[in-house]
């Protein structure tokens, strides 16, 4: 499902960027990227649990179903292992 999320992100933002360019307007987006190393699988699971809880809390705080003139936004958060450089990968 992570690939499907990434594909949807590329498709939707691509369409939005094309529309913004055609209208000669800027597109309000936000992205962040970071790297971290987990000491254990349990730490990774705890991180995912906390991240989900914090994002859910923020969405609950700022989402306003009745906001007149408001615009819906999509939030996507992904965590995946980082590929090792080619020279560090084991031979097959």
mmCIF file of N, CA, C and O in Angstrom:
data_model
loop_
_atom_site.group_PDB
_atom_site.id
_atom_site.type_symbol
_atom_site.label_atom_id
_atom_site.label_comp_id
_atom_site.label_asym_id
_atom_site.label_seq_id
_atom_site.Cartn_x
_atom_site.Cartn_y
_atom_site.Cartn_z
ATOM 1 N N UNK A 1 0.803 -1.194 0.000
ATOM 2 C CA UNK A 1 0.000 0.000 0.000
ATOM 3 C C UNK A 1 0.848 1.262 0.000
ATOM 4 O O UNK A 1 0.373 2.330 -0.394
ATOM 5 N N UNK A 2 2.102 1.153 0.454
ATOM 6 C CA UNK A 2 2.989 2.317 0.448
ATOM 7 C C UNK A 2 3.247 2.792 -0.978
ATOM 8 O O UNK A 2 3.241 3.997 -1.254
ATOM 9 N N UNK A 3 3.413 1.863 -1.902
ATOM 10 C CA UNK A 3 3.617 2.219 -3.313
ATOM 11 C C UNK A 3 2.367 2.915 -3.859
ATOM 12 O O UNK A 3 2.461 3.904 -4.591
ATOM 13 N N UNK A 4 1.195 2.407 -3.493
ATOM 14 C CA UNK A 4 -0.052 3.024 -3.957
ATOM 15 C C UNK A 4 -0.183 4.452 -3.422
ATOM 16 O O UNK A 4 -0.622 5.353 -4.138
ATOM 17 N N UNK A 5 0.201 4.678 -2.158
ATOM 18 C CA UNK A 5 0.171 6.033 -1.597
ATOM 19 C C UNK A 5 1.124 6.956 -2.342
ATOM 20 O O UNK A 5 0.776 8.091 -2.674
ATOM 21 N N UNK A 6 2.330 6.468 -2.595
ATOM 22 C CA UNK A 6 3.317 7.284 -3.314
ATOM 23 C C UNK A 6 2.833 7.606 -4.727
ATOM 24 O O UNK A 6 2.978 8.733 -5.196
ATOM 25 N N UNK A 7 2.243 6.631 -5.385
ATOM 26 C CA UNK A 7 1.725 6.852 -6.742
ATOM 27 C C UNK A 7 0.601 7.886 -6.725
ATOM 28 O O UNK A 7 0.538 8.755 -7.594
ATOM 29 N N UNK A 8 -0.280 7.791 -5.743
ATOM 30 C CA UNK A 8 -1.371 8.760 -5.640
ATOM 31 C C UNK A 8 -0.816 10.151 -5.375
ATOM 32 O O UNK A 8 -1.285 11.134 -5.954
ATOM 33 N N UNK A 9 0.186 10.258 -4.520
ATOM 34 C CA UNK A 9 0.823 11.546 -4.234
ATOM 35 C C UNK A 9 1.395 12.159 -5.511
ATOM 36 O O UNK A 9 1.146 13.326 -5.817
ATOM 37 N N UNK A 10 2.127 11.378 -6.267
ATOM 38 C CA UNK A 10 2.713 11.866 -7.520
ATOM 39 C C UNK A 10 1.619 12.293 -8.498
ATOM 40 O O UNK A 10 1.683 13.368 -9.098
ATOM 41 N N UNK A 11 0.591 11.463 -8.652
ATOM 42 C CA UNK A 11 -0.495 11.765 -9.582
ATOM 43 C C UNK A 11 -1.249 13.038 -9.178
ATOM 44 O O UNK A 11 -1.439 13.952 -9.985
ATOM 45 N N UNK A 12 -1.657 13.117 -7.917
ATOM 46 C CA UNK A 12 -2.455 14.252 -7.475
ATOM 47 C C UNK A 12 -1.658 15.554 -7.481
ATOM 48 O O UNK A 12 -2.136 16.578 -7.974
ATOM 49 N N UNK A 13 -0.461 15.527 -6.944
ATOM 50 C CA UNK A 13 0.336 16.755 -6.907
ATOM 51 C C UNK A 13 0.741 17.169 -8.320
ATOM 52 O O UNK A 13 0.760 18.358 -8.644
ATOM 53 N N UNK A 14 1.010 16.212 -9.184
ATOM 54 C CA UNK A 14 1.311 16.538 -10.577
ATOM 55 C C UNK A 14 0.159 17.267 -11.238
ATOM 56 O O UNK A 14 0.349 18.274 -11.932
ATOM 57 N N UNK A 15 -1.059 16.771 -11.029
ATOM 58 C CA UNK A 15 -2.238 17.430 -11.597
ATOM 59 C C UNK A 15 -2.447 18.813 -10.994
ATOM 60 O O UNK A 15 -2.780 19.773 -11.694
ATOM 61 N N UNK A 16 -2.239 18.933 -9.684
ATOM 62 C CA UNK A 16 -2.386 20.232 -9.024
ATOM 63 C C UNK A 16 -1.352 21.236 -9.528
ATOM 64 O O UNK A 16 -1.665 22.402 -9.771
ATOM 65 N N UNK A 17 -0.110 20.781 -9.698
ATOM 66 C CA UNK A 17 0.937 21.670 -10.200
ATOM 67 C C UNK A 17 0.641 22.138 -11.617
ATOM 68 O O UNK A 17 0.839 23.307 -11.948
ATOM 69 N N UNK A 18 0.154 21.221 -12.441
ATOM 70 C CA UNK A 18 -0.189 21.594 -13.818
ATOM 71 C C UNK A 18 -1.313 22.629 -13.828
ATOM 72 O O UNK A 18 -1.260 23.619 -14.571
ATOM 73 N N UNK A 19 -2.328 22.422 -12.997
ATOM 74 C CA UNK A 19 -3.427 23.373 -12.911
ATOM 75 C C UNK A 19 -2.982 24.721 -12.377
ATOM 76 O O UNK A 19 -3.403 25.776 -12.876
ATOM 77 N N UNK A 20 -2.106 24.713 -11.381
ATOM 78 C CA UNK A 20 -1.598 25.967 -10.820
ATOM 79 C C UNK A 20 -0.768 26.723 -11.855
ATOM 80 O O UNK A 20 -0.878 27.944 -11.978
ATOM 81 N N UNK A 21 0.049 25.993 -12.603
ATOM 82 C CA UNK A 21 0.868 26.637 -13.641
ATOM 83 C C UNK A 21 -0.022 27.252 -14.720
ATOM 84 O O UNK A 21 0.217 28.381 -15.163
ATOM 85 N N UNK A 22 -1.063 26.523 -15.109
ATOM 86 C CA UNK A 22 -1.983 27.031 -16.132
ATOM 87 C C UNK A 22 -2.692 28.298 -15.655
ATOM 88 O O UNK A 22 -2.910 29.233 -16.424
ATOM 89 N N UNK A 23 -3.032 28.315 -14.347
ATOM 90 C CA UNK A 23 -3.719 29.474 -13.776
ATOM 91 C C UNK A 23 -2.739 30.563 -13.320
ATOM 92 O O UNK A 23 -3.158 31.588 -12.814
ATOM 93 N N UNK A 24 -1.447 30.281 -13.493
ATOM 94 C CA UNK A 24 -0.394 31.212 -13.047
ATOM 95 C C UNK A 24 -0.530 31.538 -11.561
ATOM 96 O O UNK A 24 -0.468 32.683 -11.142
ATOM 97 N N UNK A 25 -0.722 30.471 -10.789
ATOM 98 C CA UNK A 25 -0.855 30.602 -9.340
ATOM 99 C C UNK A 25 0.123 29.659 -8.672
ATOM 100 O O UNK A 25 0.591 28.695 -9.269
ATOM 101 N N UNK A 26 0.410 29.944 -7.422
ATOM 102 C CA UNK A 26 1.276 29.068 -6.643
ATOM 103 C C UNK A 26 0.427 28.004 -5.968
ATOM 104 O O UNK A 26 -0.739 28.226 -5.664
ATOM 105 N N UNK A 27 1.035 26.863 -5.726
ATOM 106 C CA UNK A 27 0.348 25.760 -5.062
ATOM 107 C C UNK A 27 0.899 25.634 -3.649
ATOM 108 O O UNK A 27 2.107 25.479 -3.464
ATOM 109 N N UNK A 28 0.029 25.714 -2.652
ATOM 110 C CA UNK A 28 0.451 25.593 -1.255
ATOM 111 C C UNK A 28 0.618 24.116 -0.908
ATOM 112 O O UNK A 28 -0.357 23.369 -0.849
ATOM 113 N N UNK A 29 1.849 23.696 -0.714
ATOM 114 C CA UNK A 29 2.139 22.320 -0.317
ATOM 115 C C UNK A 29 3.160 22.350 0.815
ATOM 116 O O UNK A 29 3.789 23.374 1.086
ATOM 117 N N UNK A 30 3.337 21.239 1.463
ATOM 118 C CA UNK A 30 4.327 21.100 2.529
ATOM 119 C C UNK A 30 4.903 19.700 2.442
ATOM 120 O O UNK A 30 4.167 18.733 2.223
ATOM 121 N N UNK A 31 6.193 19.593 2.599
ATOM 122 C CA UNK A 31 6.837 18.289 2.634
ATOM 123 C C UNK A 31 7.982 18.312 3.618
ATOM 124 O O UNK A 31 8.576 19.365 3.870
ATOM 125 N N UNK A 32 8.259 17.192 4.175
ATOM 126 C CA UNK A 32 9.426 17.084 5.053
ATOM 127 C C UNK A 32 10.049 15.714 4.872
ATOM 128 O O UNK A 32 9.375 14.758 4.481
ATOM 129 N N UNK A 33 11.330 15.660 5.127
ATOM 130 C CA UNK A 33 12.091 14.433 4.933
ATOM 131 C C UNK A 33 13.094 14.333 6.068
ATOM 132 O O UNK A 33 13.691 15.336 6.455
ATOM 133 N N UNK A 34 13.254 13.192 6.626
ATOM 134 C CA UNK A 34 14.217 13.010 7.698
ATOM 135 C C UNK A 34 14.696 11.572 7.725
ATOM 136 O O UNK A 34 14.093 10.686 7.124
ATOM 137 N N UNK A 35 15.791 11.370 8.399
ATOM 138 C CA UNK A 35 16.340 10.027 8.560
ATOM 139 C C UNK A 35 16.542 9.749 10.033
ATOM 140 O O UNK A 35 16.902 10.644 10.794
ATOM 141 N N UNK A 36 16.273 8.531 10.441
ATOM 142 C CA UNK A 36 16.526 8.117 11.806
ATOM 143 C C UNK A 36 16.906 6.646 11.812
ATOM 144 O O UNK A 36 16.645 5.926 10.861
ATOM 145 N N UNK A 37 17.576 6.238 12.867
ATOM 146 C CA UNK A 37 17.999 4.844 13.014
ATOM 147 C C UNK A 37 17.373 4.298 14.287
ATOM 148 O O UNK A 37 17.500 4.894 15.354
ATOM 149 N N UNK A 38 16.673 3.190 14.143
ATOM 150 C CA UNK A 38 16.044 2.555 15.291
ATOM 151 C C UNK A 38 16.996 1.534 15.907
ATOM 152 O O UNK A 38 17.694 0.814 15.194
ATOM 153 N N UNK A 39 16.988 1.454 17.220
ATOM 154 C CA UNK A 39 17.820 0.481 17.917
ATOM 155 C C UNK A 39 17.223 -0.920 17.839
ATOM 156 O O UNK A 39 17.942 -1.912 17.929
ATOM 157 N N UNK A 40 15.907 -0.984 17.643
ATOM 158 C CA UNK A 40 15.247 -2.296 17.618
ATOM 159 C C UNK A 40 13.925 -2.200 16.871
ATOM 160 O O UNK A 40 13.393 -1.107 16.644
ATOM 161 N N UNK A 41 13.387 -3.362 16.542
ATOM 162 C CA UNK A 41 12.067 -3.414 15.912
ATOM 163 C C UNK A 41 11.005 -2.881 16.873
ATOM 164 O O UNK A 41 10.038 -2.241 16.447
ATOM 165 N N UNK A 42 11.191 -3.104 18.159
ATOM 166 C CA UNK A 42 10.241 -2.592 19.153
ATOM 167 C C UNK A 42 10.249 -1.060 19.160
ATOM 168 O O UNK A 42 9.182 -0.438 19.265
ATOM 169 N N UNK A 43 11.425 -0.460 19.032
ATOM 170 C CA UNK A 43 11.510 1.003 18.957
ATOM 171 C C UNK A 43 10.819 1.521 17.702
ATOM 172 O O UNK A 43 10.133 2.538 17.726
ATOM 173 N N UNK A 44 11.010 0.812 16.582
ATOM 174 C CA UNK A 44 10.360 1.206 15.332
ATOM 175 C C UNK A 44 8.838 1.150 15.479
ATOM 176 O O UNK A 44 8.119 2.061 15.065
ATOM 177 N N UNK A 45 8.331 0.098 16.107
ATOM 178 C CA UNK A 45 6.890 -0.040 16.321
ATOM 179 C C UNK A 45 6.366 1.048 17.253
ATOM 180 O O UNK A 45 5.294 1.625 17.012
ATOM 181 N N UNK A 46 7.121 1.360 18.306
ATOM 182 C CA UNK A 46 6.708 2.418 19.232
ATOM 183 C C UNK A 46 6.685 3.774 18.533
ATOM 184 O O UNK A 46 5.773 4.583 18.738
ATOM 185 N N UNK A 47 7.680 4.030 17.683
ATOM 186 C CA UNK A 47 7.733 5.274 16.919
ATOM 187 C C UNK A 47 6.508 5.385 16.017
ATOM 188 O O UNK A 47 5.850 6.430 15.974
ATOM 189 N N UNK A 48 6.188 4.320 15.297
ATOM 190 C CA UNK A 48 5.033 4.328 14.394
ATOM 191 C C UNK A 48 3.749 4.585 15.178
ATOM 192 O O UNK A 48 2.882 5.349 14.731
ATOM 193 N N UNK A 49 3.628 3.978 16.344
ATOM 194 C CA UNK A 49 2.439 4.173 17.174
ATOM 195 C C UNK A 49 2.319 5.633 17.627
ATOM 196 O O UNK A 49 1.260 6.249 17.522
ATOM 197 N N UNK A 50 3.417 6.198 18.123
ATOM 198 C CA UNK A 50 3.409 7.601 18.567
ATOM 199 C C UNK A 50 3.152 8.558 17.415
ATOM 200 O O UNK A 50 2.412 9.541 17.559
ATOM 201 N N UNK A 51 3.785 8.295 16.272
ATOM 202 C CA UNK A 51 3.603 9.154 15.105
ATOM 203 C C UNK A 51 2.143 9.162 14.670
ATOM 204 O O UNK A 51 1.555 10.223 14.424
ATOM 205 N N UNK A 52 1.544 7.988 14.597
ATOM 206 C CA UNK A 52 0.134 7.889 14.208
ATOM 207 C C UNK A 52 -0.749 8.636 15.204
ATOM 208 O O UNK A 52 -1.678 9.356 14.805
ATOM 209 N N UNK A 53 -0.486 8.477 16.498
ATOM 210 C CA UNK A 53 -1.290 9.152 17.519
ATOM 211 C C UNK A 53 -1.145 10.669 17.414
ATOM 212 O O UNK A 53 -2.142 11.406 17.504
ATOM 213 N N UNK A 54 0.075 11.157 17.198
ATOM 214 C CA UNK A 54 0.303 12.605 17.103
ATOM 215 C C UNK A 54 -0.324 13.197 15.851
ATOM 216 O O UNK A 54 -0.929 14.268 15.896
ATOM 217 N N UNK A 55 -0.199 12.512 14.723
ATOM 218 C CA UNK A 55 -0.807 13.011 13.485
ATOM 219 C C UNK A 55 -2.327 12.998 13.617
ATOM 220 O O UNK A 55 -2.998 13.960 13.224
ATOM 221 N N UNK A 56 -2.880 11.953 14.189
ATOM 222 C CA UNK A 56 -4.326 11.871 14.398
ATOM 223 C C UNK A 56 -4.798 13.005 15.306
ATOM 224 O O UNK A 56 -5.837 13.635 15.049
ATOM 225 N N UNK A 57 -4.043 13.309 16.350
ATOM 226 C CA UNK A 57 -4.382 14.404 17.259
ATOM 227 C C UNK A 57 -4.370 15.740 16.525
ATOM 228 O O UNK A 57 -5.290 16.552 16.666
ATOM 229 N N UNK A 58 -3.351 15.984 15.710
ATOM 230 C CA UNK A 58 -3.275 17.236 14.948
ATOM 231 C C UNK A 58 -4.414 17.372 13.952
ATOM 232 O O UNK A 58 -5.000 18.448 13.789
ATOM 233 N N UNK A 59 -4.730 16.274 13.273
ATOM 234 C CA UNK A 59 -5.846 16.310 12.336
ATOM 235 C C UNK A 59 -7.135 16.641 13.078
ATOM 236 O O UNK A 59 -7.929 17.473 12.632
ATOM 237 N N UNK A 60 -7.335 16.026 14.226
ATOM 238 C CA UNK A 60 -8.519 16.311 15.023
ATOM 239 C C UNK A 60 -8.575 17.761 15.479
ATOM 240 O O UNK A 60 -9.653 18.364 15.539
ATOM 241 N N UNK A 61 -7.444 18.342 15.775
ATOM 242 C CA UNK A 61 -7.397 19.729 16.231
ATOM 243 C C UNK A 61 -7.723 20.713 15.109
ATOM 244 O O UNK A 61 -8.433 21.683 15.318
ATOM 245 N N UNK A 62 -7.215 20.478 13.906
ATOM 246 C CA UNK A 62 -7.329 21.462 12.838
ATOM 247 C C UNK A 62 -8.411 21.185 11.802
ATOM 248 O O UNK A 62 -8.772 22.072 11.039
ATOM 249 N N UNK A 63 -8.925 19.982 11.757
ATOM 250 C CA UNK A 63 -9.971 19.660 10.781
ATOM 251 C C UNK A 63 -11.271 20.357 11.167
ATOM 252 O O UNK A 63 -11.724 20.271 12.310
ATOM 253 N N UNK A 64 -11.860 21.076 10.216
ATOM 254 C CA UNK A 64 -13.137 21.748 10.450
ATOM 255 C C UNK A 64 -14.067 21.409 9.295
ATOM 256 O O UNK A 64 -14.003 22.014 8.227
ATOM 257 N N UNK A 65 -14.903 20.439 9.517
ATOM 258 C CA UNK A 65 -15.826 19.947 8.493
ATOM 259 C C UNK A 65 -16.730 21.055 7.959
ATOM 260 O O UNK A 65 -17.156 21.022 6.814
ATOM 261 N N UNK A 66 -17.013 22.057 8.789
ATOM 262 C CA UNK A 66 -17.961 23.111 8.422
ATOM 263 C C UNK A 66 -17.296 24.421 8.013
ATOM 264 O O UNK A 66 -17.980 25.444 7.924
ATOM 265 N N UNK A 67 -16.014 24.414 7.771
ATOM 266 C CA UNK A 67 -15.305 25.648 7.409
ATOM 267 C C UNK A 67 -15.772 26.139 6.045
ATOM 268 O O UNK A 67 -15.526 25.490 5.033
ATOM 269 N N UNK A 68 -16.451 27.267 6.033
ATOM 270 C CA UNK A 68 -16.926 27.845 4.762
ATOM 271 C C UNK A 68 -15.722 28.338 3.985
ATOM 272 O O UNK A 68 -14.892 29.074 4.501
ATOM 273 N N UNK A 69 -15.629 27.938 2.741
ATOM 274 C CA UNK A 69 -14.504 28.342 1.914
ATOM 275 C C UNK A 69 -13.235 27.555 2.196
ATOM 276 O O UNK A 69 -12.200 27.807 1.611
ATOM 277 N N UNK A 70 -13.323 26.587 3.120
ATOM 278 C CA UNK A 70 -12.156 25.765 3.424
ATOM 279 C C UNK A 70 -11.857 24.810 2.279
ATOM 280 O O UNK A 70 -12.697 24.565 1.409
ATOM 281 N N UNK A 71 -10.654 24.289 2.267
ATOM 282 C CA UNK A 71 -10.261 23.353 1.216
ATOM 283 C C UNK A 71 -9.702 22.087 1.859
ATOM 284 O O UNK A 71 -8.869 22.165 2.762
ATOM 285 N N UNK A 72 -10.176 20.947 1.406
ATOM 286 C CA UNK A 72 -9.687 19.673 1.927
ATOM 287 C C UNK A 72 -8.236 19.447 1.508
ATOM 288 O O UNK A 72 -7.839 19.805 0.395
ATOM 289 N N UNK A 73 -7.462 18.871 2.397
ATOM 290 C CA UNK A 73 -6.062 18.533 2.130
ATOM 291 C C UNK A 73 -5.829 17.074 2.493
ATOM 292 O O UNK A 73 -6.498 16.526 3.364
ATOM 293 N N UNK A 74 -4.871 16.444 1.823
ATOM 294 C CA UNK A 74 -4.502 15.073 2.118
ATOM 295 C C UNK A 74 -3.191 15.063 2.906
ATOM 296 O O UNK A 74 -2.275 15.827 2.607
ATOM 297 N N UNK A 75 -3.119 14.208 3.907
ATOM 298 C CA UNK A 75 -1.899 14.031 4.693
ATOM 299 C C UNK A 75 -1.403 12.608 4.446
ATOM 300 O O UNK A 75 -2.160 11.653 4.606
ATOM 301 N N UNK A 76 -0.144 12.500 4.034
ATOM 302 C CA UNK A 76 0.475 11.186 3.835
ATOM 303 C C UNK A 76 1.770 11.164 4.629
ATOM 304 O O UNK A 76 2.603 12.061 4.491
ATOM 305 N N UNK A 77 1.938 10.157 5.455
ATOM 306 C CA UNK A 77 3.168 9.966 6.215
ATOM 307 C C UNK A 77 3.668 8.561 5.903
ATOM 308 O O UNK A 77 2.890 7.611 5.931
ATOM 309 N N UNK A 78 4.937 8.446 5.585
ATOM 310 C CA UNK A 78 5.500 7.131 5.263
ATOM 311 C C UNK A 78 6.837 6.956 5.974
ATOM 312 O O UNK A 78 7.591 7.911 6.133
ATOM 313 N N UNK A 79 7.108 5.765 6.397
ATOM 314 C CA UNK A 79 8.404 5.406 6.983
ATOM 315 C C UNK A 79 8.855 4.131 6.279
ATOM 316 O O UNK A 79 8.099 3.163 6.183
ATOM 317 N N UNK A 80 10.073 4.133 5.748
ATOM 318 C CA UNK A 80 10.610 2.943 5.091
ATOM 319 C C UNK A 80 12.120 2.890 5.286
ATOM 320 O O UNK A 80 12.755 3.916 5.513
ATOM 321 N N UNK A 81 12.704 1.700 5.195
ATOM 322 C CA UNK A 81 14.157 1.591 5.297
ATOM 323 C C UNK A 81 14.823 2.349 4.142
ATOM 324 O O UNK A 81 14.260 2.447 3.048
ATOM 325 N N UNK A 82 15.989 2.875 4.396
ATOM 326 C CA UNK A 82 16.762 3.570 3.374
ATOM 327 C C UNK A 82 17.622 2.552 2.636
ATOM 328 O O UNK A 82 18.236 1.676 3.259
ATOM 329 N N UNK A 83 17.640 2.644 1.310
ATOM 330 C CA UNK A 83 18.495 1.760 0.526
ATOM 331 C C UNK A 83 19.958 2.010 0.869
ATOM 332 O O UNK A 83 20.377 3.155 1.024
ATOM 333 N N UNK A 84 20.708 0.943 0.954
ATOM 334 C CA UNK A 84 22.147 1.069 1.162
ATOM 335 C C UNK A 84 22.802 1.458 -0.156
ATOM 336 O O UNK A 84 22.319 1.067 -1.216
ATOM 337 N N UNK A 85 23.913 2.198 -0.097
ATOM 338 C CA UNK A 85 24.640 2.483 -1.342
ATOM 339 C C UNK A 85 25.042 1.188 -2.029
ATOM 340 O O UNK A 85 25.238 0.147 -1.374
ATOM 341 N N UNK A 86 25.143 1.219 -3.341
ATOM 342 C CA UNK A 86 25.469 0.021 -4.144
ATOM 343 C C UNK A 86 26.665 -0.757 -3.583
ATOM 344 O O UNK A 86 26.635 -1.977 -3.501
ATOM 345 N N UNK A 87 27.719 -0.077 -3.187
ATOM 346 C CA UNK A 87 28.937 -0.774 -2.735
ATOM 347 C C UNK A 87 28.724 -1.509 -1.404
ATOM 348 O O UNK A 87 29.462 -2.422 -1.080
ATOM 349 N N UNK A 88 27.682 -1.140 -0.639
ATOM 350 C CA UNK A 88 27.424 -1.787 0.631
ATOM 351 C C UNK A 88 26.435 -2.941 0.543
ATOM 352 O O UNK A 88 26.217 -3.642 1.505
ATOM 353 N N UNK A 89 25.840 -3.135 -0.642
ATOM 354 C CA UNK A 89 24.855 -4.203 -0.790
ATOM 355 C C UNK A 89 25.555 -5.546 -0.998
ATOM 356 O O UNK A 89 26.537 -5.634 -1.729
ATOM 357 N N UNK A 90 25.033 -6.586 -0.381
ATOM 358 C CA UNK A 90 25.645 -7.915 -0.574
ATOM 359 C C UNK A 90 25.458 -8.401 -2.005
ATOM 360 O O UNK A 90 24.456 -8.079 -2.652
ATOM 361 N N UNK A 91 26.423 -9.165 -2.504
ATOM 362 C CA UNK A 91 26.327 -9.758 -3.845
ATOM 363 C C UNK A 91 25.259 -10.825 -3.849
ATOM 364 O O UNK A 91 25.050 -11.527 -2.888
ATOM 365 N N UNK A 92 24.599 -10.987 -4.979
ATOM 366 C CA UNK A 92 23.568 -12.039 -5.092
ATOM 367 C C UNK A 92 24.091 -13.184 -5.887
ATOM 368 O O UNK A 92 24.804 -13.173 -6.753
#
